Tab-separated table of C-alpha atoms in Angstrom:
chain	number	residue	atom	x	y	z
A	303	MET	CA	133.150	-70.885	-38.471
A	304	ALA	CA	135.089	-68.337	-35.659
A	305	ARG	CA	135.177	-69.025	-32.042
A	306	LEU	CA	133.163	-66.887	-30.214
A	307	ARG	CA	135.175	-66.123	-26.793
A	308	TRP	CA	133.545	-65.113	-23.601
A	309	ARG	CA	136.522	-63.247	-22.267
A	310	GLY	CA	136.441	-59.600	-23.171
A	311	GLY	CA	134.096	-57.339	-24.530
A	312	PHE	CA	131.476	-59.769	-25.377
A	313	GLY	CA	131.125	-61.642	-21.520
A	314	ARG	CA	130.819	-58.619	-20.213
A	315	VAL	CA	128.003	-57.185	-23.156
A	316	TRP	CA	126.462	-60.427	-21.772
A	317	GLY	CA	126.463	-59.827	-18.324
A	318	SER	CA	125.430	-57.068	-18.198
A	319	ILE	CA	122.078	-57.645	-20.311
A	320	ALA	CA	121.424	-60.653	-18.450
A	321	VAL	CA	121.529	-58.760	-15.090
A	322	SER	CA	119.288	-55.769	-16.178
A	323	LEU	CA	117.124	-58.299	-17.957
A	324	PHE	CA	116.455	-60.174	-15.161
A	325	GLY	CA	115.287	-57.151	-13.180
A	326	THR	CA	113.435	-55.456	-16.031
A	327	GLN	CA	111.159	-59.248	-15.590
A	328	VAL	CA	110.270	-58.355	-11.966
A	329	SER	CA	109.153	-54.792	-12.877
A	330	LEU	CA	106.866	-55.996	-15.710
A	331	LEU	CA	104.912	-58.043	-13.119
A	332	ALA	CA	105.923	-55.420	-10.453
A	333	LEU	CA	104.669	-52.246	-11.778
A	334	PRO	CA	101.217	-52.771	-13.114
A	335	LEU	CA	100.389	-54.029	-9.986
A	336	THR	CA	101.775	-51.459	-8.298
A	337	ALA	CA	99.248	-49.481	-10.205
A	338	LEU	CA	96.450	-52.013	-9.140
A	339	ALA	CA	97.118	-52.644	-5.502
A	340	ALA	CA	98.746	-49.123	-4.284
A	341	LEU	CA	96.966	-46.638	-6.500
A	342	ASP	CA	93.522	-48.620	-7.577
A	343	ALA	CA	94.150	-48.387	-11.309
A	344	SER	CA	91.692	-48.929	-13.474
A	345	PRO	CA	92.447	-51.657	-16.627
A	346	SER	CA	92.684	-49.020	-19.285
A	347	GLN	CA	95.237	-46.749	-16.859
A	348	VAL	CA	97.738	-49.968	-16.348
A	349	ALA	CA	97.351	-50.476	-19.847
A	350	LEU	CA	98.494	-47.052	-20.323
A	351	LEU	CA	101.402	-47.455	-18.177
A	352	ALA	CA	102.332	-49.941	-20.672
A	353	ALA	CA	102.054	-47.189	-23.808
A	354	ALA	CA	104.075	-44.863	-21.792
A	355	GLY	CA	107.365	-47.373	-21.476
A	356	THR	CA	107.181	-48.170	-25.040
A	357	ALA	CA	106.068	-44.387	-26.559
A	358	PRO	CA	109.487	-43.253	-26.330
A	359	PHE	CA	110.962	-46.000	-29.272
A	360	LEU	CA	108.360	-44.126	-31.405
A	361	LEU	CA	109.768	-40.194	-30.349
A	362	PHE	CA	113.378	-41.006	-30.190
A	363	GLY	CA	113.637	-44.319	-32.189
A	364	LEU	CA	114.625	-42.309	-35.383
A	365	PRO	CA	117.321	-39.847	-34.265
A	366	ALA	CA	119.068	-42.131	-31.423
A	367	GLY	CA	121.217	-44.218	-33.879
A	368	ALA	CA	122.543	-40.503	-35.289
A	369	TRP	CA	123.445	-40.203	-31.670
A	370	VAL	CA	124.786	-42.686	-30.847
A	371	ASP	CA	127.410	-42.436	-33.126
A	372	ARG	CA	128.679	-39.413	-31.862
A	373	PHE	CA	128.954	-40.733	-28.536
A	374	SER	CA	131.554	-43.118	-26.637
A	375	ARG	CA	129.181	-46.154	-26.727
A	376	ARG	CA	130.585	-47.430	-23.717
A	377	GLY	CA	129.886	-44.216	-21.702
A	378	LEU	CA	126.511	-44.070	-23.033
A	379	MET	CA	125.580	-47.235	-21.750
A	380	VAL	CA	126.704	-47.063	-18.350
A	381	THR	CA	124.764	-43.356	-17.993
A	382	THR	CA	121.761	-44.832	-19.363
A	383	ASP	CA	121.815	-48.033	-16.818
A	384	LEU	CA	122.839	-45.504	-13.958
A	385	LEU	CA	119.461	-43.169	-14.776
A	386	ARG	CA	117.342	-45.842	-15.720
A	387	GLY	CA	118.020	-47.428	-12.012
A	388	ALA	CA	117.901	-43.627	-10.392
A	389	LEU	CA	114.295	-43.547	-11.922
A	390	LEU	CA	113.194	-46.765	-10.852
A	391	ALA	CA	114.560	-46.672	-7.230
A	392	SER	CA	112.039	-43.354	-6.721
A	393	VAL	CA	109.148	-45.566	-6.966
A	394	PRO	CA	109.891	-47.245	-3.837
A	395	LEU	CA	111.179	-44.489	-2.425
A	396	ALA	CA	107.948	-42.146	-3.267
A	397	TRP	CA	105.688	-45.041	-1.841
A	398	LEU	CA	107.217	-45.483	1.492
A	399	ALA	CA	107.199	-41.465	1.822
A	400	GLY	CA	103.321	-42.134	1.108
A	401	VAL	CA	103.411	-39.540	-2.026
A	402	LEU	CA	103.547	-42.125	-4.677
A	403	THR	CA	101.086	-41.273	-7.520
A	404	LEU	CA	99.614	-42.932	-10.959
A	405	ALA	CA	101.587	-39.991	-12.740
A	406	GLN	CA	105.176	-41.026	-11.248
A	407	LEU	CA	104.309	-44.073	-12.287
A	408	TYR	CA	103.803	-42.998	-16.009
A	409	ALA	CA	106.755	-40.535	-15.582
A	410	VAL	CA	109.247	-43.642	-14.806
A	411	ALA	CA	107.712	-45.588	-17.356
A	412	PHE	CA	108.451	-43.140	-20.302
A	413	GLY	CA	112.144	-42.261	-19.064
A	414	VAL	CA	112.986	-45.637	-18.380
A	415	GLY	CA	111.473	-46.156	-21.855
A	416	SER	CA	113.576	-43.360	-23.227
A	417	LEU	CA	116.900	-44.118	-21.375
A	418	SER	CA	116.356	-47.789	-23.132
A	419	VAL	CA	116.047	-46.657	-26.499
A	420	PHE	CA	119.589	-45.362	-26.499
A	421	PHE	CA	120.873	-48.254	-24.650
A	422	ASP	CA	119.250	-50.880	-26.824
A	423	VAL	CA	120.602	-49.151	-29.956
A	424	ALA	CA	124.317	-49.004	-28.450
A	425	ALA	CA	123.889	-52.422	-27.203
A	426	LEU	CA	122.952	-53.793	-30.716
A	427	SER	CA	125.657	-51.728	-32.622
A	428	VAL	CA	128.833	-52.859	-30.660
A	429	LEU	CA	128.335	-56.272	-31.296
A	430	PRO	CA	129.723	-56.594	-34.429
A	431	ALA	CA	132.684	-54.761	-33.201
A	432	LEU	CA	132.998	-57.255	-30.381
A	433	VAL	CA	132.951	-61.019	-32.455
A	434	PRO	CA	133.629	-62.157	-35.482
A	435	HIS	CA	130.970	-62.068	-38.700
A	436	GLY	CA	130.964	-65.977	-38.562
A	437	SER	CA	129.631	-65.986	-34.897
A	438	ILE	CA	126.898	-63.623	-35.087
A	439	ALA	CA	124.180	-65.618	-35.199
A	440	THR	CA	125.780	-68.043	-32.086
A	441	ALA	CA	126.532	-64.642	-29.967
A	442	ASN	CA	122.984	-63.620	-30.947
A	443	GLY	CA	121.429	-66.695	-29.847
A	444	ARG	CA	123.733	-66.776	-26.269
A	445	LEU	CA	122.169	-63.209	-25.837
A	446	GLU	CA	118.806	-64.461	-26.724
A	447	GLY	CA	119.614	-67.170	-23.841
A	448	ALA	CA	120.271	-64.605	-21.714
A	449	ARG	CA	116.779	-62.846	-22.161
A	450	ALA	CA	115.078	-66.353	-21.943
A	451	LEU	CA	116.785	-67.230	-18.329
A	452	SER	CA	115.587	-63.961	-17.293
A	453	GLN	CA	111.937	-64.154	-18.740
A	454	THR	CA	112.166	-67.813	-16.987
A	455	SER	CA	113.442	-67.160	-13.858
A	456	GLY	CA	112.544	-63.127	-13.196
A	457	PRO	CA	108.485	-63.683	-13.342
A	458	GLY	CA	108.606	-66.147	-10.756
A	459	LEU	CA	110.703	-64.583	-8.502
A	460	GLY	CA	109.057	-61.220	-9.310
A	461	GLY	CA	105.536	-62.861	-8.203
A	462	LEU	CA	107.255	-63.585	-4.978
A	463	LEU	CA	108.852	-60.612	-4.061
A	464	VAL	CA	105.364	-58.958	-5.149
A	465	GLN	CA	103.642	-61.319	-2.532
A	466	VAL	CA	106.471	-61.015	0.232
A	467	LEU	CA	107.879	-56.765	-0.186
A	468	THR	CA	104.532	-55.675	-1.593
A	469	ALA	CA	104.569	-54.361	-5.676
A	470	PRO	CA	106.273	-50.817	-4.997
A	471	LEU	CA	109.009	-52.425	-2.869
A	472	ALA	CA	109.632	-55.314	-5.840
A	473	VAL	CA	110.567	-52.620	-8.194
A	474	ALA	CA	113.491	-52.080	-6.116
A	475	VAL	CA	115.365	-55.378	-7.437
A	476	ASP	CA	115.321	-53.902	-11.282
A	477	ALA	CA	116.810	-50.889	-10.425
A	478	VAL	CA	120.001	-52.374	-8.529
A	479	SER	CA	119.906	-54.421	-11.603
A	480	TYR	CA	120.641	-51.672	-13.530
A	481	LEU	CA	123.758	-50.784	-11.268
A	482	GLY	CA	125.058	-54.359	-11.736
A	483	SER	CA	125.005	-53.655	-15.147
A	484	ALA	CA	126.929	-50.007	-15.372
A	485	LEU	CA	129.569	-51.625	-13.224
A	486	LEU	CA	130.365	-54.799	-15.775
A	487	LEU	CA	130.118	-52.564	-18.820
A	488	ARG	CA	132.944	-49.877	-17.310
A	489	GLY	CA	135.214	-52.832	-17.885
A	490	LEU	CA	134.237	-52.849	-21.733
A	491	PRO	CA	137.218	-51.989	-24.199
A	492	HIS	CA	136.740	-48.431	-25.499
A	493	LEU	CA	134.624	-48.063	-28.569
A	494	PRO	CA	134.629	-44.930	-29.932
A	495	PRO	CA	131.785	-42.866	-31.531
A	496	VAL	CA	131.757	-43.652	-35.557
A	497	ALA	CA	132.952	-40.462	-37.146
A	498	ALA	CA	130.007	-38.541	-38.750
A	499	PRO	CA	130.848	-36.998	-42.250
A	500	VAL	CA	131.682	-33.299	-41.509
A	501	ARG	CA	128.980	-31.701	-44.066
A	502	GLU	CA	126.091	-34.495	-43.347
A	503	ARG	CA	123.648	-32.718	-40.885
A	504	LEU	CA	121.995	-34.419	-38.336
A	505	VAL	CA	118.588	-34.342	-40.035
A	506	SER	CA	120.158	-36.044	-43.107
A	507	GLN	CA	122.034	-39.134	-40.652
A	508	VAL	CA	118.787	-39.725	-39.148
A	509	PHE	CA	116.578	-40.255	-42.276
A	510	SER	CA	120.086	-42.288	-44.500
A	511	GLY	CA	118.954	-45.011	-41.229
A	512	LEU	CA	115.346	-45.251	-42.639
A	513	ARG	CA	115.747	-45.202	-46.394
A	514	PHE	CA	118.456	-47.958	-45.817
A	515	CYS	CA	116.210	-50.046	-44.047
A	516	LEU	CA	113.053	-49.397	-46.462
A	517	ALA	CA	114.864	-50.247	-49.306
A	518	HIS	CA	116.851	-53.148	-48.147
A	519	ARG	CA	115.503	-56.781	-49.119
A	520	PHE	CA	115.765	-58.170	-46.086
A	521	ILE	CA	115.282	-55.825	-43.590
A	522	ARG	CA	111.861	-54.156	-45.168
A	523	PRO	CA	109.891	-56.926	-44.660
A	524	LEU	CA	111.494	-58.202	-41.563
A	525	ALA	CA	110.571	-54.736	-40.178
A	526	LEU	CA	107.096	-54.730	-41.001
A	527	GLY	CA	106.512	-58.377	-40.212
A	528	ALA	CA	107.813	-57.529	-36.653
A	529	ALA	CA	105.941	-54.458	-36.374
A	530	TRP	CA	102.414	-55.913	-36.962
A	531	MET	CA	103.696	-58.561	-34.815
A	532	ASN	CA	104.505	-56.005	-31.960
A	533	PHE	CA	101.314	-54.419	-32.737
A	534	TRP	CA	98.546	-57.006	-31.394
A	535	VAL	CA	101.031	-58.941	-28.512
A	536	GLU	CA	101.431	-55.271	-26.869
A	537	GLY	CA	97.899	-54.912	-27.060
A	538	LEU	CA	97.485	-58.378	-25.477
A	539	LEU	CA	100.276	-57.956	-22.978
A	540	ALA	CA	99.252	-54.615	-21.679
A	541	VAL	CA	95.639	-56.385	-20.312
A	542	LEU	CA	97.132	-59.863	-19.624
A	543	VAL	CA	98.301	-58.867	-16.227
A	544	THR	CA	94.949	-57.398	-15.123
A	545	TRP	CA	92.535	-60.044	-16.783
A	546	ALA	CA	94.702	-62.633	-14.979
A	547	VAL	CA	94.114	-60.953	-11.751
A	548	ARG	CA	90.864	-59.836	-11.857
A	549	ASP	CA	88.846	-62.083	-14.231
A	550	LEU	CA	90.901	-65.459	-13.835
A	551	GLU	CA	91.230	-64.492	-10.070
A	552	LEU	CA	95.058	-65.668	-9.792
A	553	GLY	CA	97.500	-64.310	-7.098
A	554	ALA	CA	100.699	-62.225	-7.908
A	555	ALA	CA	102.595	-65.146	-7.446
A	556	THR	CA	100.963	-67.334	-9.828
A	557	VAL	CA	100.961	-64.850	-12.363
A	558	GLY	CA	104.783	-64.802	-11.837
A	559	LEU	CA	104.840	-68.561	-12.204
A	560	VAL	CA	102.653	-68.936	-15.348
A	561	LEU	CA	104.828	-66.025	-17.303
A	562	ALA	CA	108.266	-67.719	-15.730
A	563	GLY	CA	106.767	-71.106	-17.037
A	564	SER	CA	105.632	-69.656	-20.194
A	565	ASN	CA	109.060	-68.416	-20.862
A	566	VAL	CA	110.533	-71.776	-20.935
A	567	GLY	CA	109.113	-71.832	-24.348
A	568	TYR	CA	111.325	-68.829	-25.532
A	569	LEU	CA	114.545	-70.391	-23.827
A	570	LEU	CA	113.666	-73.923	-25.754
A	571	GLY	CA	112.952	-71.322	-29.296
A	572	SER	CA	116.329	-69.663	-29.053
A	573	MET	CA	118.239	-72.930	-28.479
A	574	ALA	CA	116.702	-74.852	-31.428
A	575	VAL	CA	117.748	-71.583	-33.860
A	576	PRO	CA	121.337	-73.499	-34.773
A	577	ARG	CA	119.384	-77.422	-35.707
A	578	LEU	CA	116.824	-75.481	-37.928
A	579	ASN	CA	118.937	-73.370	-39.696
A	580	ALA	CA	120.947	-76.227	-40.713
A	581	ARG	CA	117.596	-78.165	-41.034
A	582	ILE	CA	115.234	-75.793	-42.988
A	583	GLY	CA	117.507	-72.426	-43.049
A	584	VAL	CA	117.530	-69.231	-42.011
A	585	GLY	CA	114.680	-67.723	-43.756
A	586	PRO	CA	112.126	-70.829	-43.086
A	587	THR	CA	113.240	-70.542	-39.429
A	588	ILE	CA	111.729	-66.981	-39.297
A	589	VAL	CA	108.821	-68.031	-41.233
A	590	VAL	CA	107.822	-70.268	-38.542
A	591	GLY	CA	108.782	-68.062	-35.416
A	592	ALA	CA	106.211	-65.601	-36.858
A	593	ALA	CA	103.552	-68.892	-36.883
A	594	LEU	CA	104.288	-69.462	-33.741
A	595	GLN	CA	102.503	-67.055	-32.629
A	596	ALA	CA	99.198	-68.876	-32.808
A	597	GLY	CA	100.142	-70.408	-29.541
A	598	PHE	CA	98.175	-66.991	-28.140
A	599	ALA	CA	94.876	-68.270	-29.198
A	600	LEU	CA	95.165	-71.255	-26.673
A	601	THR	CA	95.331	-68.576	-23.962
A	602	ALA	CA	91.832	-66.884	-25.168
A	603	PHE	CA	90.052	-69.699	-26.073
A	604	ALA	CA	91.258	-72.043	-23.373
A	605	PRO	CA	88.244	-74.073	-21.746
A	606	HIS	CA	87.578	-72.710	-17.960
A	607	PRO	CA	89.033	-76.105	-16.158
A	608	TYR	CA	92.018	-75.959	-17.137
A	609	THR	CA	92.443	-72.365	-17.926
A	610	LEU	CA	95.893	-71.941	-16.268
A	611	LEU	CA	97.701	-74.699	-18.142
A	612	TRP	CA	96.517	-73.561	-21.364
A	613	LEU	CA	97.258	-70.249	-20.573
A	614	THR	CA	101.061	-71.405	-19.838
A	615	LEU	CA	101.009	-73.597	-22.496
A	616	GLY	CA	99.956	-71.085	-25.278
A	617	LEU	CA	101.892	-68.356	-23.775
A	618	ALA	CA	104.967	-71.035	-23.957
A	619	ILE	CA	104.156	-71.892	-28.227
A	620	SER	CA	104.541	-68.351	-29.007
A	621	ALA	CA	107.522	-67.190	-26.850
A	622	ALA	CA	109.675	-70.011	-28.572
A	623	GLY	CA	107.982	-68.313	-31.642
A	624	THR	CA	109.624	-64.985	-30.582
A	625	GLY	CA	113.160	-67.305	-29.569
A	626	LEU	CA	113.439	-68.591	-33.252
A	627	TRP	CA	112.506	-64.925	-34.741
A	628	ASN	CA	114.765	-62.795	-32.963
A	629	VAL	CA	117.846	-64.698	-32.946
A	630	ASP	CA	117.819	-65.063	-36.858
A	631	ALA	CA	115.777	-61.729	-37.752
A	632	VAL	CA	118.825	-59.334	-35.492
A	633	SER	CA	121.564	-61.764	-36.909
A	634	LEU	CA	120.628	-61.140	-40.478
A	635	ARG	CA	119.864	-57.511	-39.939
A	636	GLN	CA	123.485	-57.188	-38.557
A	637	ALA	CA	125.011	-59.532	-40.587
A	638	THR	CA	124.190	-57.552	-44.228
A	639	THR	CA	124.586	-54.187	-42.759
A	640	PRO	CA	128.156	-52.079	-43.188
A	641	PRO	CA	130.183	-51.187	-39.785
A	642	ALA	CA	129.264	-47.506	-40.342
A	643	MET	CA	125.463	-48.161	-40.922
A	644	GLN	CA	125.177	-50.673	-37.963
A	645	ALA	CA	123.782	-47.763	-35.339
A	646	ARG	CA	121.425	-46.158	-37.528
A	647	MET	CA	120.121	-49.419	-38.933
A	648	ASN	CA	119.307	-50.419	-35.800
A	649	ALA	CA	117.872	-47.304	-34.134
A	650	SER	CA	115.519	-46.793	-37.552
A	651	ASN	CA	114.591	-50.753	-37.381
A	652	ARG	CA	113.647	-50.306	-33.754
A	653	PHE	CA	111.609	-47.314	-34.779
A	654	LEU	CA	109.586	-49.236	-37.224
A	655	ILE	CA	109.137	-52.370	-35.105
A	656	TRP	CA	108.725	-51.064	-31.552
A	657	GLY	CA	106.856	-47.573	-32.219
A	658	THR	CA	104.031	-49.692	-32.891
A	659	MET	CA	104.197	-50.941	-29.362
A	660	PRO	CA	102.880	-48.022	-27.411
A	661	LEU	CA	99.735	-47.935	-30.263
A	662	GLY	CA	99.464	-51.430	-29.062
A	663	ALA	CA	99.201	-50.919	-25.703
A	664	ALA	CA	96.723	-48.176	-26.341
A	665	ALA	CA	94.322	-49.746	-28.701
A	666	GLY	CA	94.635	-52.747	-25.999
A	667	ALA	CA	93.350	-50.249	-23.586
A	668	THR	CA	90.626	-49.010	-25.663
A	669	MET	CA	89.383	-52.498	-26.538
A	670	ALA	CA	89.753	-53.209	-23.069
A	671	GLY	CA	86.672	-50.547	-21.961
A	672	ALA	CA	84.772	-51.065	-25.281
A	673	ILE	CA	84.248	-54.762	-25.144
A	674	GLY	CA	85.953	-56.239	-22.412
A	675	LEU	CA	89.492	-57.992	-21.000
A	676	HIS	CA	88.697	-61.557	-22.804
A	677	ALA	CA	87.245	-60.250	-26.140
A	678	THR	CA	90.749	-58.256	-26.689
A	679	VAL	CA	92.576	-61.161	-25.615
A	680	ALA	CA	91.285	-62.979	-28.359
A	681	VAL	CA	91.264	-60.267	-30.964
A	682	CYS	CA	94.760	-59.965	-30.788
A	683	ALA	CA	95.657	-63.777	-30.306
A	684	VAL	CA	93.877	-64.106	-33.566
A	685	LEU	CA	95.475	-61.248	-35.467
A	686	ALA	CA	99.724	-61.747	-33.846
A	687	PRO	CA	100.254	-64.669	-36.265
A	688	THR	CA	99.096	-62.999	-39.234
A	689	SER	CA	102.708	-61.296	-39.131
A	690	ALA	CA	104.216	-64.406	-41.009
A	691	LEU	CA	102.701	-63.133	-44.360
A	692	PRO	CA	105.148	-60.364	-45.439
A	693	VAL	CA	108.320	-62.101	-44.636
A	694	LEU	CA	106.809	-65.753	-46.529
A	695	PHE	CA	106.309	-63.732	-49.370
A	696	SER	CA	109.763	-62.113	-49.589
A	697	ALA	CA	113.411	-62.419	-50.394
A	698	VAL	CA	113.856	-63.422	-46.518
A	699	ARG	CA	111.925	-66.919	-47.121
A	700	GLY	CA	114.773	-68.032	-49.639
A	701	VAL	CA	117.593	-67.280	-47.180
A	702	ARG	CA	119.546	-70.753	-45.946
A	703	SER	CA	122.671	-69.448	-45.113
A	704	MET	CA	123.702	-66.250	-43.042
A	705	PRO	CA	125.072	-63.583	-45.722
A	706	SER	CA	127.176	-60.907	-45.373
A	707	TYR	CA	126.598	-57.115	-46.654
A	708	ASP	CA	129.976	-57.620	-48.513
A	709	ASP	CA	128.112	-61.091	-50.485
A	710	LEU	CA	125.217	-58.543	-52.060
A	711	PRO	CA	126.365	-56.669	-55.075
A	712	THR	CA	123.650	-54.319	-54.359
A	713	PRO	CA	122.997	-54.638	-50.625
A	714	LEU	CA	120.089	-51.808	-50.897
A	715	ALA	CA	118.083	-52.798	-53.821
A	716	PRO	CA	115.573	-55.199	-53.408
A	717	PRO	CA	114.438	-56.837	-56.943
A	718	ALA	CA	112.068	-55.277	-59.014
A	719	ASN	CA	108.642	-57.988	-57.882
A	720	ASP	CA	109.556	-57.087	-54.167
A	721	MET	CA	109.290	-53.321	-54.290
A	722	PRO	CA	106.204	-52.469	-53.450
A	723	GLY	CA	104.432	-49.261	-55.181
A	724	ALA	CA	105.942	-47.019	-53.229
A	725	PRO	CA	107.920	-46.361	-50.047
A	726	VAL	CA	105.358	-46.016	-46.952
A	727	VAL	CA	106.794	-46.646	-42.962
A	728	ALA	CA	104.047	-48.870	-42.159
A	729	SER	CA	102.657	-48.423	-38.864
A	730	LEU	CA	104.359	-51.218	-37.079
A	731	VAL	CA	109.782	-58.253	-31.139
A	732	ASP	CA	113.556	-57.772	-32.504
């Protein structure tokens, strides 16, 4: 296996993602608490805030890959970082001026989400160009480790900042984190755009990525499983903070500590991937990751005297599963996709698997109004682990070691008994 070097491009990408993810974790708590505390929003309105932040993946996910191919990826990533920071900085400024509204929060969430679509596609697409093929899983493991560290420390600090500074001012931390990310990316080696075929129109490029994903024997079942998982997990997360604050009567700092403690599971899950891959294989590790979403059930059905303990433990188990899934699923997609198709594959895949997140958040908001917060958490917790089924009954289950697209004689064609009756973009983690 080629050695992964920290110095150079990968180290800068890792650092930029780690810094911005840390700030994002603060905002994930501070934005809904801003709506609740500063604007007296209802549970449904808070849940719709989550939908506004994830809707861009459904709206812009498909064309993002073709657009990313036409620009310098370093320049695109720096620009989107600066714009996201500016949008988030408007929240504390508007609050200090006494003009903050719920409409502005929706607009900021939508704008940051839109810019994140393009940043994420570019970041995922540059990784195979910066590390040797044999180190892709290791590189993704380290990126997921950075995500886990940010998720472990970010919510705890976010809760403390909300307690000390108020929720609107805590959002400023995320704005500063994007500035730090942009400064790190400025030193990234120049990565020229992928030259598009002269006669290939943008629309053709967009749908070529979607066709690639839906025909790929590994990417299609991964997308179906992740999309189903994201729908129910996002529905749960859309109401989780409101449920914890209003029904369980937990303070902002306590909610932050619960989220931070639970994300220790994510760190442990991402760190366990190399050993599990060696022991049971890549495919079975992904299946285990999906099945561990059953941990959400502990959050919904915990006995009252121990609610706080079981809430943290349930979230930690499900987060460990997400860590297992993300490292191997992302690596498997990247390893079995040709370089020229990376951006379009990543964009189409994000459209499929993250496009269900606003739908899930909207469903969570609707259910919260109809059946209550606790019942909504219970429904989502029961259905999330069924996301293991599309992967369990596919070619992914049999993958033992990380393949390469060069090793696949027909990488787009699944075996005949693995193809559904008709190509369907299913309403669907990484």
